[in-house]
């Protein structure tokens, strides 16, 4: 799929937890021309990782990442661009500086503070009481500023998910239709391993079931047909209205864009 898209001039990225990033798979990603590899690590040490992810895989992921970055250096391969992602939780925001240090230690040049998206009824730590969006207090804001300073000193790029900086990503905008500021349905596609075409990577975590936000099947139709099809057009229209698609209703209200 990556090679298919690269042959057609697309910028290709995907998110991974890094557990299956073997040397063989890593070489295949490099050879296919993958542009960006985003690794969801969500913690700076094993115990916090188990708390967030529920499994003891922290050491394995770090081992895989170290080996992958070493292989990139051996091959002088500057693609894919690798980044580490930490979901903004009250339980882990205190590890933000250690997370930046960890990225520097394993030669990953970029760190992201990721929005917390959660089902209305919550699941594990994906719950309203763990969220920082529009709820950040002085200590959390200070921790972010300190992590920004550390990242600058270490030469690590520190960003936030969406088109904003880490501190601003926790602030709610006063817009009456905040979801309508999202540009993803006009600028990119997300495609699952089974060919489902989605408007973004957030939708599957905002509500249960895929049917309401599946906009096409890449195994049955061309991307051009899906992009210009009725489902995509209707989805875009709803996003600009007072009645957004259900998967978008929390964007800008319960989590950042």
mmCIF file of C-alpha atoms in Angstrom:
data_model
loop_
_atom_site.group_PDB
_atom_site.id
_atom_site.type_symbol
_atom_site.label_atom_id
_atom_site.label_comp_id
_atom_site.label_asym_id
_atom_site.label_seq_id
_atom_site.Cartn_x
_atom_site.Cartn_y
_atom_site.Cartn_z
ATOM 1 C CA UNK A 1 0.000 0.000 0.000
ATOM 2 C CA UNK A 2 2.834 2.416 0.849
ATOM 3 C CA UNK A 3 4.640 1.744 -2.439
ATOM 4 C CA UNK A 4 1.362 2.089 -4.360
ATOM 5 C CA UNK A 5 0.739 5.532 -2.870
ATOM 6 C CA UNK A 6 4.350 6.684 -3.257
ATOM 7 C CA UNK A 7 4.274 5.716 -6.948
ATOM 8 C CA UNK A 8 1.398 8.174 -7.250
ATOM 9 C CA UNK A 9 3.173 11.032 -5.519
ATOM 10 C CA UNK A 10 1.414 10.877 -2.130
ATOM 11 C CA UNK A 11 2.903 11.781 1.242
ATOM 12 C CA UNK A 12 2.431 8.643 3.357
ATOM 13 C CA UNK A 13 2.525 8.250 7.131
ATOM 14 C CA UNK A 14 1.105 5.945 9.738
ATOM 15 C CA UNK A 15 0.980 5.444 13.483
ATOM 16 C CA UNK A 16 2.355 2.360 15.219
ATOM 17 C CA UNK A 17 2.963 1.106 18.744
ATOM 18 C CA UNK A 18 6.350 -0.180 17.577
ATOM 19 C CA UNK A 19 5.961 -3.721 18.903
ATOM 20 C CA UNK A 20 6.302 -5.324 15.446
ATOM 21 C CA UNK A 21 9.027 -3.033 14.110
ATOM 22 C CA UNK A 22 11.516 -5.796 13.311
ATOM 23 C CA UNK A 23 14.611 -5.217 11.196
ATOM 24 C CA UNK A 24 12.958 -6.854 8.180
ATOM 25 C CA UNK A 25 9.776 -4.799 8.473
ATOM 26 C CA UNK A 26 11.790 -1.661 9.103
ATOM 27 C CA UNK A 27 13.827 -2.206 5.949
ATOM 28 C CA UNK A 28 10.613 -2.766 3.989
ATOM 29 C CA UNK A 29 9.240 0.554 5.245
ATOM 30 C CA UNK A 30 12.396 2.367 4.190
ATOM 31 C CA UNK A 31 12.468 0.675 0.778
ATOM 32 C CA UNK A 32 8.773 1.440 0.192
ATOM 33 C CA UNK A 33 9.463 5.146 0.688
ATOM 34 C CA UNK A 34 7.398 5.769 3.827
ATOM 35 C CA UNK A 35 7.583 9.477 4.670
ATOM 36 C CA UNK A 36 6.709 9.470 8.359
ATOM 37 C CA UNK A 37 6.491 6.915 11.179
ATOM 38 C CA UNK A 38 4.679 8.037 14.327
ATOM 39 C CA UNK A 39 5.292 5.853 17.371
ATOM 40 C CA UNK A 40 2.700 5.988 20.157
ATOM 41 C CA UNK A 41 4.722 5.334 23.298
ATOM 42 C CA UNK A 42 2.653 7.294 25.857
ATOM 43 C CA UNK A 43 5.124 6.956 28.751
ATOM 44 C CA UNK A 44 8.739 7.559 29.693
ATOM 45 C CA UNK A 45 9.199 4.418 31.801
ATOM 46 C CA UNK A 46 7.815 0.854 32.029
ATOM 47 C CA UNK A 47 5.409 1.241 34.961
ATOM 48 C CA UNK A 48 3.584 4.199 33.440
ATOM 49 C CA UNK A 49 3.489 2.354 30.123
ATOM 50 C CA UNK A 50 1.737 -0.602 31.788
ATOM 51 C CA UNK A 51 -0.718 1.800 33.400
ATOM 52 C CA UNK A 52 -1.626 3.403 30.074
ATOM 53 C CA UNK A 53 -1.275 0.483 27.686
ATOM 54 C CA UNK A 54 -2.001 -2.465 29.966
ATOM 55 C CA UNK A 55 0.967 -4.527 28.736
ATOM 56 C CA UNK A 56 4.657 -4.875 29.565
ATOM 57 C CA UNK A 57 6.066 -3.966 26.127
ATOM 58 C CA UNK A 58 8.057 -0.816 26.911
ATOM 59 C CA UNK A 59 11.547 -2.367 26.685
ATOM 60 C CA UNK A 60 10.672 -4.200 23.470
ATOM 61 C CA UNK A 61 9.479 -1.016 21.775
ATOM 62 C CA UNK A 62 12.613 0.898 22.784
ATOM 63 C CA UNK A 63 14.796 -1.949 21.520
ATOM 64 C CA UNK A 64 12.970 -1.913 18.183
ATOM 65 C CA UNK A 65 13.257 1.854 17.856
ATOM 66 C CA UNK A 66 16.972 1.920 18.670
ATOM 67 C CA UNK A 67 17.600 -0.761 16.059
ATOM 68 C CA UNK A 68 15.479 1.010 13.449
ATOM 69 C CA UNK A 69 17.236 4.346 13.943
ATOM 70 C CA UNK A 70 20.603 2.575 13.768
ATOM 71 C CA UNK A 71 19.579 0.992 10.479
ATOM 72 C CA UNK A 72 18.532 4.376 9.116
ATOM 73 C CA UNK A 73 21.968 5.732 9.973
ATOM 74 C CA UNK A 74 23.660 2.730 8.335
ATOM 75 C CA UNK A 75 21.672 3.273 5.146
ATOM 76 C CA UNK A 76 21.877 7.077 5.307
ATOM 77 C CA UNK A 77 18.064 7.010 5.073
ATOM 78 C CA UNK A 78 16.390 10.226 6.185
ATOM 79 C CA UNK A 79 12.931 8.756 5.590
ATOM 80 C CA UNK A 80 10.712 7.871 7.291
ATOM 81 C CA UNK A 81 10.793 10.775 9.711
ATOM 82 C CA UNK A 82 10.357 9.173 13.152
ATOM 83 C CA UNK A 83 8.538 10.786 16.075
ATOM 84 C CA UNK A 84 7.421 9.761 19.584
ATOM 85 C CA UNK A 85 3.883 10.527 20.786
ATOM 86 C CA UNK A 86 2.694 11.005 24.368
ATOM 87 C CA UNK A 87 -1.037 11.238 25.048
ATOM 88 C CA UNK A 88 -1.798 14.149 27.369
ATOM 89 C CA UNK A 89 -3.070 12.532 30.574
ATOM 90 C CA UNK A 90 -3.113 13.868 34.111
ATOM 91 C CA UNK A 91 -1.454 10.594 35.090
ATOM 92 C CA UNK A 92 1.561 11.033 32.753
ATOM 93 C CA UNK A 93 2.005 14.751 32.046
ATOM 94 C CA UNK A 94 4.622 14.855 34.812
ATOM 95 C CA UNK A 95 6.816 12.592 32.674
ATOM 96 C CA UNK A 96 6.906 15.009 29.755
ATOM 97 C CA UNK A 97 10.505 16.150 30.328
ATOM 98 C CA UNK A 98 11.664 12.549 30.776
ATOM 99 C CA UNK A 99 9.855 11.724 27.540
ATOM 100 C CA UNK A 100 11.850 14.418 25.725
ATOM 101 C CA UNK A 101 15.078 13.051 27.258
ATOM 102 C CA UNK A 102 14.115 9.539 26.166
ATOM 103 C CA UNK A 103 13.604 10.693 22.575
ATOM 104 C CA UNK A 104 17.041 12.297 22.622
ATOM 105 C CA UNK A 105 18.594 9.130 24.089
ATOM 106 C CA UNK A 106 17.236 6.846 21.354
ATOM 107 C CA UNK A 107 17.933 9.374 18.578
ATOM 108 C CA UNK A 108 14.334 10.238 17.756
ATOM 109 C CA UNK A 109 14.314 13.908 16.715
ATOM 110 C CA UNK A 110 10.669 14.789 17.272
ATOM 111 C CA UNK A 111 8.129 14.533 20.105
ATOM 112 C CA UNK A 112 4.390 15.189 20.047
ATOM 113 C CA UNK A 113 1.907 15.845 22.832
ATOM 114 C CA UNK A 114 -1.177 13.985 21.633
ATOM 115 C CA UNK A 115 -4.823 14.839 22.364
ATOM 116 C CA UNK A 116 -6.788 12.404 24.524
ATOM 117 C CA UNK A 117 -9.850 11.139 22.645
ATOM 118 C CA UNK A 118 -12.344 9.012 24.552
ATOM 119 C CA UNK A 119 -15.714 7.318 24.295
ATOM 120 C CA UNK A 120 -18.523 9.155 26.143
ATOM 121 C CA UNK A 121 -18.639 6.393 28.775
ATOM 122 C CA UNK A 122 -14.847 6.213 29.063
ATOM 123 C CA UNK A 123 -12.555 3.205 28.860
ATOM 124 C CA UNK A 124 -9.517 2.680 31.080
ATOM 125 C CA UNK A 125 -7.617 5.978 31.329
ATOM 126 C CA UNK A 126 -9.395 7.296 28.233
ATOM 127 C CA UNK A 127 -11.943 9.125 30.356
ATOM 128 C CA UNK A 128 -13.003 12.722 31.010
ATOM 129 C CA UNK A 129 -11.275 12.955 34.409
ATOM 130 C CA UNK A 130 -7.890 12.118 32.838
ATOM 131 C CA UNK A 131 -8.203 14.739 30.088
ATOM 132 C CA UNK A 132 -6.209 17.975 30.114
ATOM 133 C CA UNK A 133 -8.062 19.775 27.318
ATOM 134 C CA UNK A 134 -9.676 22.955 28.668
ATOM 135 C CA UNK A 135 -8.854 21.675 32.167
ATOM 136 C CA UNK A 136 -5.105 22.313 32.388
ATOM 137 C CA UNK A 137 -4.017 24.045 35.569
ATOM 138 C CA UNK A 138 -0.887 25.991 36.444
ATOM 139 C CA UNK A 139 1.239 22.909 37.141
ATOM 140 C CA UNK A 140 0.409 21.279 33.797
ATOM 141 C CA UNK A 141 1.113 24.495 31.894
ATOM 142 C CA UNK A 142 4.443 24.855 33.724
ATOM 143 C CA UNK A 143 5.404 21.270 32.871
ATOM 144 C CA UNK A 144 4.735 21.911 29.200
ATOM 145 C CA UNK A 145 6.798 25.096 29.177
ATOM 146 C CA UNK A 146 9.681 23.313 30.909
ATOM 147 C CA UNK A 147 9.517 20.458 28.403
ATOM 148 C CA UNK A 148 9.554 22.969 25.549
ATOM 149 C CA UNK A 149 12.696 24.555 26.963
ATOM 150 C CA UNK A 150 14.396 21.201 27.444
ATOM 151 C CA UNK A 151 13.514 20.108 23.917
ATOM 152 C CA UNK A 152 15.008 23.277 22.507
ATOM 153 C CA UNK A 153 18.244 22.723 24.418
ATOM 154 C CA UNK A 154 18.487 19.099 23.257
ATOM 155 C CA UNK A 155 17.614 19.880 19.654
ATOM 156 C CA UNK A 156 14.311 17.963 19.780
ATOM 157 C CA UNK A 157 11.295 19.299 17.901
ATOM 158 C CA UNK A 158 8.353 19.463 20.341
ATOM 159 C CA UNK A 159 4.908 19.744 18.765
ATOM 160 C CA UNK A 160 1.275 18.979 19.441
ATOM 161 C CA UNK A 161 -1.242 16.942 17.485
ATOM 162 C CA UNK A 162 -3.196 19.159 15.149
ATOM 163 C CA UNK A 163 -2.066 22.488 13.771
ATOM 164 C CA UNK A 164 -0.972 24.111 17.011
ATOM 165 C CA UNK A 165 1.712 24.191 19.698
ATOM 166 C CA UNK A 166 1.621 22.014 22.862
ATOM 167 C CA UNK A 167 0.298 24.673 25.245
ATOM 168 C CA UNK A 168 -2.349 25.954 22.823
ATOM 169 C CA UNK A 169 -3.492 22.388 22.147
ATOM 170 C CA UNK A 170 -4.978 22.263 25.652
ATOM 171 C CA UNK A 171 -7.026 25.445 25.234
ATOM 172 C CA UNK A 172 -10.609 25.525 24.000
ATOM 173 C CA UNK A 173 -11.394 28.018 21.242
ATOM 174 C CA UNK A 174 -14.480 30.265 21.572
ATOM 175 C CA UNK A 175 -15.755 29.272 18.121
ATOM 176 C CA UNK A 176 -19.441 28.252 18.076
ATOM 177 C CA UNK A 177 -18.689 25.394 15.675
ATOM 178 C CA UNK A 178 -15.127 24.389 16.618
ATOM 179 C CA UNK A 179 -15.344 21.123 14.656
ATOM 180 C CA UNK A 180 -15.810 23.144 11.440
ATOM 181 C CA UNK A 181 -12.201 24.398 11.694
ATOM 182 C CA UNK A 182 -10.920 20.894 10.885
ATOM 183 C CA UNK A 183 -9.433 20.623 7.377
ATOM 184 C CA UNK A 184 -8.697 16.886 7.294
ATOM 185 C CA UNK A 185 -11.635 15.847 5.047
ATOM 186 C CA UNK A 186 -10.339 18.327 2.456
ATOM 187 C CA UNK A 187 -6.627 17.536 2.684
ATOM 188 C CA UNK A 188 -6.002 13.847 3.463
ATOM 189 C CA UNK A 189 -7.344 10.317 3.748
ATOM 190 C CA UNK A 190 -6.827 7.693 6.438
ATOM 191 C CA UNK A 191 -7.009 4.110 5.173
ATOM 192 C CA UNK A 192 -7.140 1.074 7.450
ATOM 193 C CA UNK A 193 -5.324 -2.189 6.760
ATOM 194 C CA UNK A 194 -8.654 -3.546 5.452
ATOM 195 C CA UNK A 195 -9.174 -0.695 3.009
ATOM 196 C CA UNK A 196 -11.715 1.365 4.958
ATOM 197 C CA UNK A 197 -11.326 5.039 4.112
ATOM 198 C CA UNK A 198 -11.781 7.304 7.161
ATOM 199 C CA UNK A 199 -11.808 11.098 7.512
ATOM 200 C CA UNK A 200 -9.110 11.064 10.202
ATOM 201 C CA UNK A 201 -7.324 8.887 12.749
ATOM 202 C CA UNK A 202 -9.389 10.276 15.635
ATOM 203 C CA UNK A 203 -12.802 9.037 14.531
ATOM 204 C CA UNK A 204 -12.373 5.373 15.605
ATOM 205 C CA UNK A 205 -11.643 6.505 19.164
ATOM 206 C CA UNK A 206 -14.525 8.965 19.411
ATOM 207 C CA UNK A 207 -17.366 6.460 19.089
ATOM 208 C CA UNK A 208 -17.879 2.731 18.738
ATOM 209 C CA UNK A 209 -18.301 1.152 15.313
ATOM 210 C CA UNK A 210 -16.874 2.276 11.976
ATOM 211 C CA UNK A 211 -19.946 2.421 9.750
ATOM 212 C CA UNK A 212 -20.964 6.036 10.370
ATOM 213 C CA UNK A 213 -17.565 7.448 9.384
ATOM 214 C CA UNK A 214 -16.410 4.954 6.732
ATOM 215 C CA UNK A 215 -16.383 7.025 3.559
ATOM 216 C CA UNK A 216 -15.353 4.340 1.091
ATOM 217 C CA UNK A 217 -13.649 1.020 0.446
ATOM 218 C CA UNK A 218 -10.231 1.307 -1.208
ATOM 219 C CA UNK A 219 -10.345 -2.371 -2.201
ATOM 220 C CA UNK A 220 -13.409 -1.750 -4.359
ATOM 221 C CA UNK A 221 -13.075 1.814 -5.689
ATOM 222 C CA UNK A 222 -10.288 4.169 -6.707
ATOM 223 C CA UNK A 223 -9.195 6.855 -4.267
ATOM 224 C CA UNK A 224 -10.359 9.483 -6.762
ATOM 225 C CA UNK A 225 -13.851 7.983 -6.839
ATOM 226 C CA UNK A 226 -14.011 7.861 -3.035
ATOM 227 C CA UNK A 227 -12.591 11.373 -2.584
ATOM 228 C CA UNK A 228 -15.196 12.883 -4.929
ATOM 229 C CA UNK A 229 -18.008 10.518 -3.950
ATOM 230 C CA UNK A 230 -21.329 11.250 -2.283
ATOM 231 C CA UNK A 231 -20.258 10.053 1.181
ATOM 232 C CA UNK A 232 -17.235 12.344 1.316
ATOM 233 C CA UNK A 233 -19.234 15.293 -0.006
ATOM 234 C CA UNK A 234 -22.007 14.756 2.546
ATOM 235 C CA UNK A 235 -19.476 14.374 5.372
ATOM 236 C CA UNK A 236 -17.776 17.650 4.452
ATOM 237 C CA UNK A 237 -21.113 19.442 4.281
ATOM 238 C CA UNK A 238 -22.160 18.193 7.715
ATOM 239 C CA UNK A 239 -18.820 19.253 9.211
ATOM 240 C CA UNK A 240 -19.577 22.857 8.226
ATOM 241 C CA UNK A 241 -23.030 22.793 9.833
ATOM 242 C CA UNK A 242 -24.510 22.986 13.327
ATOM 243 C CA UNK A 243 -25.036 19.206 13.166
ATOM 244 C CA UNK A 244 -21.593 17.667 12.589
ATOM 245 C CA UNK A 245 -21.060 13.949 11.969
ATOM 246 C CA UNK A 246 -21.262 12.142 15.350
ATOM 247 C CA UNK A 247 -17.563 11.233 15.172
ATOM 248 C CA UNK A 248 -16.699 14.953 14.961
ATOM 249 C CA UNK A 249 -19.032 16.296 17.649
ATOM 250 C CA UNK A 250 -16.371 16.201 20.380
ATOM 251 C CA UNK A 251 -13.646 17.900 18.304
ATOM 252 C CA UNK A 252 -12.830 21.309 19.772
ATOM 253 C CA UNK A 253 -15.205 20.652 22.696
ATOM 254 C CA UNK A 254 -13.883 17.561 24.502
ATOM 255 C CA UNK A 255 -10.463 17.441 22.808
ATOM 256 C CA UNK A 256 -8.416 19.638 20.493
ATOM 257 C CA UNK A 257 -8.568 19.629 16.724
#
